[in-house]
PDB file of C-alpha atoms in Angstrom:
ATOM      1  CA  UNK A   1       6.187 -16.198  17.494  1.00  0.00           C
ATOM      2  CA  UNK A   2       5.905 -15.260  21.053  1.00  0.00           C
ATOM      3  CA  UNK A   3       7.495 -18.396  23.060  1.00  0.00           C
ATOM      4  CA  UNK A   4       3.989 -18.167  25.578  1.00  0.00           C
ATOM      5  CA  UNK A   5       2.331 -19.371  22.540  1.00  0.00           C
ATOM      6  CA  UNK A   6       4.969 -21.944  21.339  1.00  0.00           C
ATOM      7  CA  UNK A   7       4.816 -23.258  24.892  1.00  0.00           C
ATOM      8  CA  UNK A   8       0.885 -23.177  25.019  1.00  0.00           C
ATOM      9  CA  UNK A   9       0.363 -25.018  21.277  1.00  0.00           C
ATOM     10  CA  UNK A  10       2.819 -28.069  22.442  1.00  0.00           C
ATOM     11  CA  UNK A  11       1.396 -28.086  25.676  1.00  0.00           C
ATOM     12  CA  UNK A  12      -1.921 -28.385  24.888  1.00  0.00           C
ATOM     13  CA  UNK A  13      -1.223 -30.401  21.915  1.00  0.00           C
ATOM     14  CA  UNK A  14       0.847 -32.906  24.026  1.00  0.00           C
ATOM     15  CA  UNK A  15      -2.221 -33.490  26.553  1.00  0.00           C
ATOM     16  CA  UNK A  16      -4.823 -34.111  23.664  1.00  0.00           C
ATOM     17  CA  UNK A  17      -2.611 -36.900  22.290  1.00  0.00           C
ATOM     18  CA  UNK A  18      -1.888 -37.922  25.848  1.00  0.00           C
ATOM     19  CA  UNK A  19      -5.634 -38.303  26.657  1.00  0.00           C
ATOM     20  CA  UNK A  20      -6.199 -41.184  24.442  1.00  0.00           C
ATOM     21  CA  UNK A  21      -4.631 -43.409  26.000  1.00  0.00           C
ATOM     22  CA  UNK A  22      -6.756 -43.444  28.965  1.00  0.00           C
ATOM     23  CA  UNK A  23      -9.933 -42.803  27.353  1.00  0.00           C
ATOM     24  CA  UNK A  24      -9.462 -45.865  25.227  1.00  0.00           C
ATOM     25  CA  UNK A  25      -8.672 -47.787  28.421  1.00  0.00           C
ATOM     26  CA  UNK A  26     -11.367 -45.896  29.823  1.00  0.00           C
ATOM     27  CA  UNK A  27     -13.714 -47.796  27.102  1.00  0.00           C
ATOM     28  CA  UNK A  28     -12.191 -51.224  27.260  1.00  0.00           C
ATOM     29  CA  UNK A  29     -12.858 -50.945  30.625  1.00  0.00           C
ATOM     30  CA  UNK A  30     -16.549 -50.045  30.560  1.00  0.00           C
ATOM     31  CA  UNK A  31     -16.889 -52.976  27.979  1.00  0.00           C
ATOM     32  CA  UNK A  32     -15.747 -55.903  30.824  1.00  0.00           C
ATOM     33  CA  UNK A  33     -17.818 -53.617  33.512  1.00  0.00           C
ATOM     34  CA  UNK A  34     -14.866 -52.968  35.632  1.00  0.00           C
ATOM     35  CA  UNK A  35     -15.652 -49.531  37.151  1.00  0.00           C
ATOM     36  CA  UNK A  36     -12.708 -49.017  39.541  1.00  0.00           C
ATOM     37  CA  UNK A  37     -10.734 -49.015  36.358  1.00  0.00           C
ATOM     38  CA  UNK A  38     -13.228 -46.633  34.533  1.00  0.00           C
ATOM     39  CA  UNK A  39     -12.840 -44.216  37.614  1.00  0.00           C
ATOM     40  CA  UNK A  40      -8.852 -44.373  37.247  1.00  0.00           C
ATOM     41  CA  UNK A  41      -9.009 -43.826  33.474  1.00  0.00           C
ATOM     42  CA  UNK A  42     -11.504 -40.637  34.200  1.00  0.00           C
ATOM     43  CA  UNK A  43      -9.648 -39.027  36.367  1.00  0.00           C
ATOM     44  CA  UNK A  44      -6.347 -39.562  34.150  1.00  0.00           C
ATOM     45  CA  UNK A  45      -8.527 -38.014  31.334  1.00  0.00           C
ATOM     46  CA  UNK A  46      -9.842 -34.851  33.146  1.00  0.00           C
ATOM     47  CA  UNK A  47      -5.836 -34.321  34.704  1.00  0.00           C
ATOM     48  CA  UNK A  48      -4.689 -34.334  30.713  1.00  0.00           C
ATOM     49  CA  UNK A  49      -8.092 -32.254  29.789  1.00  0.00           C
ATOM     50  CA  UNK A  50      -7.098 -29.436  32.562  1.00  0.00           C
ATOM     51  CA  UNK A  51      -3.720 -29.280  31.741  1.00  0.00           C
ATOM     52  CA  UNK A  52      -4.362 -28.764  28.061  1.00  0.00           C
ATOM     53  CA  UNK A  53      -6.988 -26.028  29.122  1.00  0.00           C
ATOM     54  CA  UNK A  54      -4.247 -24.240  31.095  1.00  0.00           C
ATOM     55  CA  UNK A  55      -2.012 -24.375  27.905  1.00  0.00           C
ATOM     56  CA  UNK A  56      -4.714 -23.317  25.520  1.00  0.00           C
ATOM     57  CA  UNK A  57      -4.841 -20.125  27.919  1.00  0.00           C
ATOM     58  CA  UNK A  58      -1.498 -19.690  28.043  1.00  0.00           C
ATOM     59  CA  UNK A  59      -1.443 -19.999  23.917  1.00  0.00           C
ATOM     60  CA  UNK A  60      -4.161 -17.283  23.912  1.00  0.00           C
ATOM     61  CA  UNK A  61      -2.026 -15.048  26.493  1.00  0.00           C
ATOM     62  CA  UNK A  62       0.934 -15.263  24.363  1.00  0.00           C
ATOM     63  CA  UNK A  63      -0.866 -14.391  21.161  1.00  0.00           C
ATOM     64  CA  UNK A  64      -2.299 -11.385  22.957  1.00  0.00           C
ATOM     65  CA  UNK A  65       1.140 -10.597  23.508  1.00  0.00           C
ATOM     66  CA  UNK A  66       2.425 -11.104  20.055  1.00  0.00           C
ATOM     67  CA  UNK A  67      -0.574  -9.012  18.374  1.00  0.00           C
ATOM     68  CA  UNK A  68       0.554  -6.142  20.723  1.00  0.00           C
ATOM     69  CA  UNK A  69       3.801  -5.864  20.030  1.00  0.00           C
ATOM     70  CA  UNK A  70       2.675  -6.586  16.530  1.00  0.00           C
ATOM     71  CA  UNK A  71       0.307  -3.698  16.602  1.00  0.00           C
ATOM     72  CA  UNK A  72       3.141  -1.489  18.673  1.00  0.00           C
ATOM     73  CA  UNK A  73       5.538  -2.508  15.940  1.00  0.00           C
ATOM     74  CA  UNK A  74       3.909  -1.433  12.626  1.00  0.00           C
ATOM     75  CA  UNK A  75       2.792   2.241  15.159  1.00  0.00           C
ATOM     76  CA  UNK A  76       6.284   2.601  15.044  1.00  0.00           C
ATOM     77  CA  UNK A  77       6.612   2.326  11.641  1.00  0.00           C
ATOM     78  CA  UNK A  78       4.487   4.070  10.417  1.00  0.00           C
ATOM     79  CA  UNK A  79       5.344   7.092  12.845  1.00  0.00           C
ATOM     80  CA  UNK A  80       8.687   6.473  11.348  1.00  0.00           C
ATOM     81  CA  UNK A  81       7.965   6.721   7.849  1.00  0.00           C
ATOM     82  CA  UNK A  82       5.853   9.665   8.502  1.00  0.00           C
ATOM     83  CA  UNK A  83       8.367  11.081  10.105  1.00  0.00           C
ATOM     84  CA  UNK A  84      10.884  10.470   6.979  1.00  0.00           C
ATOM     85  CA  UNK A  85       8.482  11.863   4.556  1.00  0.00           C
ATOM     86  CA  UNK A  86       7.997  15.088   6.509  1.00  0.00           C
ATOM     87  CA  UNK A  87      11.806  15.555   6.284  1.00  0.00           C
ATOM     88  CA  UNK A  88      11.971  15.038   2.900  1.00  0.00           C
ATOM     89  CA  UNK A  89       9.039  17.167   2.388  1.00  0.00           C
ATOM     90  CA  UNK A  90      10.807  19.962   4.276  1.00  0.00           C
ATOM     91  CA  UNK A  91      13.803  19.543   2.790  1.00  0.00           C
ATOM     92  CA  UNK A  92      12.304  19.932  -0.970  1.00  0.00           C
ATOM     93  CA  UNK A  93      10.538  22.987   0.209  1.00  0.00           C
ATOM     94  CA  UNK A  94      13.949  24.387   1.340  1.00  0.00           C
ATOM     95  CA  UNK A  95      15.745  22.973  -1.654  1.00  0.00           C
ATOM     96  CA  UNK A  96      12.582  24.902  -3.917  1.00  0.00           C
ATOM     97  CA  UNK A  97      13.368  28.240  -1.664  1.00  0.00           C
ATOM     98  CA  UNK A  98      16.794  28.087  -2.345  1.00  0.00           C
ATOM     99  CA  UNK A  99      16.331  27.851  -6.173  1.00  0.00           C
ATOM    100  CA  UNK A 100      14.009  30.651  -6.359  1.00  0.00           C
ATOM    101  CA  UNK A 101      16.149  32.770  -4.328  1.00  0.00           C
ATOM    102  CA  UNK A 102      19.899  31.444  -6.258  1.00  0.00           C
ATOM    103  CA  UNK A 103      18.697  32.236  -9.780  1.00  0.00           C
ATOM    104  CA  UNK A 104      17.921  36.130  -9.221  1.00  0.00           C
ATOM    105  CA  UNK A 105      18.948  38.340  -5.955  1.00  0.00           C
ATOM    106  CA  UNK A 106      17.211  41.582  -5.641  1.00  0.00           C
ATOM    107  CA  UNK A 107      20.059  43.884  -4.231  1.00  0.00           C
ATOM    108  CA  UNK A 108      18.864  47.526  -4.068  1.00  0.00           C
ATOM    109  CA  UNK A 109      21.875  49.667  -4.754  1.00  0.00           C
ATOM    110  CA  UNK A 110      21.852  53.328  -3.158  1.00  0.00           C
ATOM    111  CA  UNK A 111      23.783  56.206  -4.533  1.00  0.00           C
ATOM    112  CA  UNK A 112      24.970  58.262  -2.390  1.00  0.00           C
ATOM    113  CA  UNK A 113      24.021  62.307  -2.847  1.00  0.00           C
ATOM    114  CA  UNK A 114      27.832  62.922  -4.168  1.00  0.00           C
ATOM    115  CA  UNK A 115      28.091  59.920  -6.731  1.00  0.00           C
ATOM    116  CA  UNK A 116      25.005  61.244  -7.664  1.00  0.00           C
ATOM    117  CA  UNK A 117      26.730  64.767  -8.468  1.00  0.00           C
ATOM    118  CA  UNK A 118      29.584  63.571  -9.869  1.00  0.00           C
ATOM    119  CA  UNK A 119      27.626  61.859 -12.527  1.00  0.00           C
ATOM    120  CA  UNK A 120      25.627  64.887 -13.091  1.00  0.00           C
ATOM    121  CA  UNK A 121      29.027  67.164 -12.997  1.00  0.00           C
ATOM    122  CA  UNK A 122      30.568  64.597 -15.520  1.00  0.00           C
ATOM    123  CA  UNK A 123      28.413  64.568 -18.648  1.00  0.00           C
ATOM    124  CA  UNK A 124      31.189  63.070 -20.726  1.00  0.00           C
ATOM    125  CA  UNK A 125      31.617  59.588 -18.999  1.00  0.00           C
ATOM    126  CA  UNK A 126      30.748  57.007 -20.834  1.00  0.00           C
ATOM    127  CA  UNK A 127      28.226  55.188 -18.622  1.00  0.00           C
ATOM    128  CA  UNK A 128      25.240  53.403 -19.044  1.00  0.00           C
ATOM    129  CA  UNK A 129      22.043  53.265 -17.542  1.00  0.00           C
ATOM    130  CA  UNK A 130      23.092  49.908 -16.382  1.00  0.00           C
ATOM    131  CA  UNK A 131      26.154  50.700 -15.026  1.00  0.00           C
ATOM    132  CA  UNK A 132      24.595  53.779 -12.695  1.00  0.00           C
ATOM    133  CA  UNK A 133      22.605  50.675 -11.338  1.00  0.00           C
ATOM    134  CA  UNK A 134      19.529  52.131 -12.730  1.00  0.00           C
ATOM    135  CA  UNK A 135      19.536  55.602 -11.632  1.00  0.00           C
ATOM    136  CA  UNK A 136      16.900  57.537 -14.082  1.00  0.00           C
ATOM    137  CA  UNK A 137      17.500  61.354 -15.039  1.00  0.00           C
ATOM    138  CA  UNK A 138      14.718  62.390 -12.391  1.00  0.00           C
ATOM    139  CA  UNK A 139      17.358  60.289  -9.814  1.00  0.00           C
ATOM    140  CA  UNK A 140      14.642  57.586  -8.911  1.00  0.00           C
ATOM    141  CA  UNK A 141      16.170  54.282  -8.873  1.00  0.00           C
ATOM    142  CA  UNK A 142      15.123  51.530 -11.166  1.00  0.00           C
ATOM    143  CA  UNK A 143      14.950  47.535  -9.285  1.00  0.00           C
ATOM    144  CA  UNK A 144      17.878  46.205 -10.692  1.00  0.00           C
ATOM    145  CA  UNK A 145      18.585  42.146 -11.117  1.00  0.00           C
ATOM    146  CA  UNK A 146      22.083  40.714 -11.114  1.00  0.00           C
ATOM    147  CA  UNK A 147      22.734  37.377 -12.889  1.00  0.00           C
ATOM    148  CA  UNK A 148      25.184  34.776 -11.127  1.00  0.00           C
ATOM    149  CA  UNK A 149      27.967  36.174 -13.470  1.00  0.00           C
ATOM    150  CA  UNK A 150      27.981  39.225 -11.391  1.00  0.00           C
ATOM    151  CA  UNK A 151      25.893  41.561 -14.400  1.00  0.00           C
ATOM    152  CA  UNK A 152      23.154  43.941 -13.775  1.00  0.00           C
ATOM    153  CA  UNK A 153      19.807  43.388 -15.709  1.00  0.00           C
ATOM    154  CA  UNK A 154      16.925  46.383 -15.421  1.00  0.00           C
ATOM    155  CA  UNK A 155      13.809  44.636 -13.974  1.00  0.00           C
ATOM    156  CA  UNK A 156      11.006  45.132 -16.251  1.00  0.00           C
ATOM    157  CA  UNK A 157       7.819  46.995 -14.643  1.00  0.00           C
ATOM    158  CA  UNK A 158       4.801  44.964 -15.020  1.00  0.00           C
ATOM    159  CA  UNK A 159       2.015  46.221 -16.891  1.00  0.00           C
ATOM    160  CA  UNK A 160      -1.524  46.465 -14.754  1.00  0.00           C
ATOM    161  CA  UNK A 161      -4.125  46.010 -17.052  1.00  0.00           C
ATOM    162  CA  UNK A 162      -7.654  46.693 -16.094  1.00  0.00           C
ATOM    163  CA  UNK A 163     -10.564  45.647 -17.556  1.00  0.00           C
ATOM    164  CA  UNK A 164     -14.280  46.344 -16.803  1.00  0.00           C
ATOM    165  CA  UNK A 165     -17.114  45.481 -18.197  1.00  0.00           C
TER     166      UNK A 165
END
């Protein structure tokens, strides 16, 4: 609680109690007709009245005050957490990118024109279609996927199938 509003609500409260005692004066007074009294007693009352007017205002002030800050407070907040979930929201994207990319790598491996002889030249070797990193008898290269274990694994071409009706 703002202290502008503390202040105000004892103020004001403070007056209102101390206005009673010079309205009930104020009424005992009336009763034996003694108006100098009366007029005393009245003017005590409105002094008490305007002074807890002037705290009531200043209790209003200071709640204006506190609803602001209030208001400025839970702006913040929620800019905050918006904030937070954006960075986690990036951060799972990048964590998703990361796994898509870590399971395969698609390295294109060239031969060069004499490793390319030299297998030609050197029918007898004992190689493998995977081990030439995919290289066909027409020398067109097949895509080739490596696992993490460091092995090559021919990508399989995907069949287009087309259907009309």
């Amino acid at each position: 609680m703002h202290t502008k509003t503390m202040e105000g609500l004892v103020g004001a409260r403070t007056n209102m109690n101390q206005l009673n005692t010079p309205m009930r004066i104020y009424k005992e007074a009336r009763r034996r007709g003694d108006t100098a009294t009366m007029e005393r007693a009245m003017g005590y009352v409105n002094d008490f009245s305007d002074k807890a007017q002037e705290y009531k205002a200043k209790a209003d002030e200071g709640m204006e005050e506190d609803a602001k800050e209030t208001r400025e407070k839970a702006k913040l907040q929620c800019e905050e957490a918006i904030r937070k979930r954006k960075e986690e929201r990036e951060k799972l994207e990048e964590k998703a990118r990361e796994n898509r990319n870590a399971d395969t790598n698609m390295d294109n491996v060239e031969i060069s024109e004499e490793g390319k002889a030299f297998i030609k030249d050197n029918p007898d070797m004992d190689t493998t279609e995977a081990e030439t990193d995919g290289l066909k008898s027409n020398g067109i290269k097949e895509p080739v996927t490596y696992t993490k274990e460091g092995e090559a694994v021919l990508m399989e071409q995907e069949a287009r199938i087309s259907v009309s009706v």
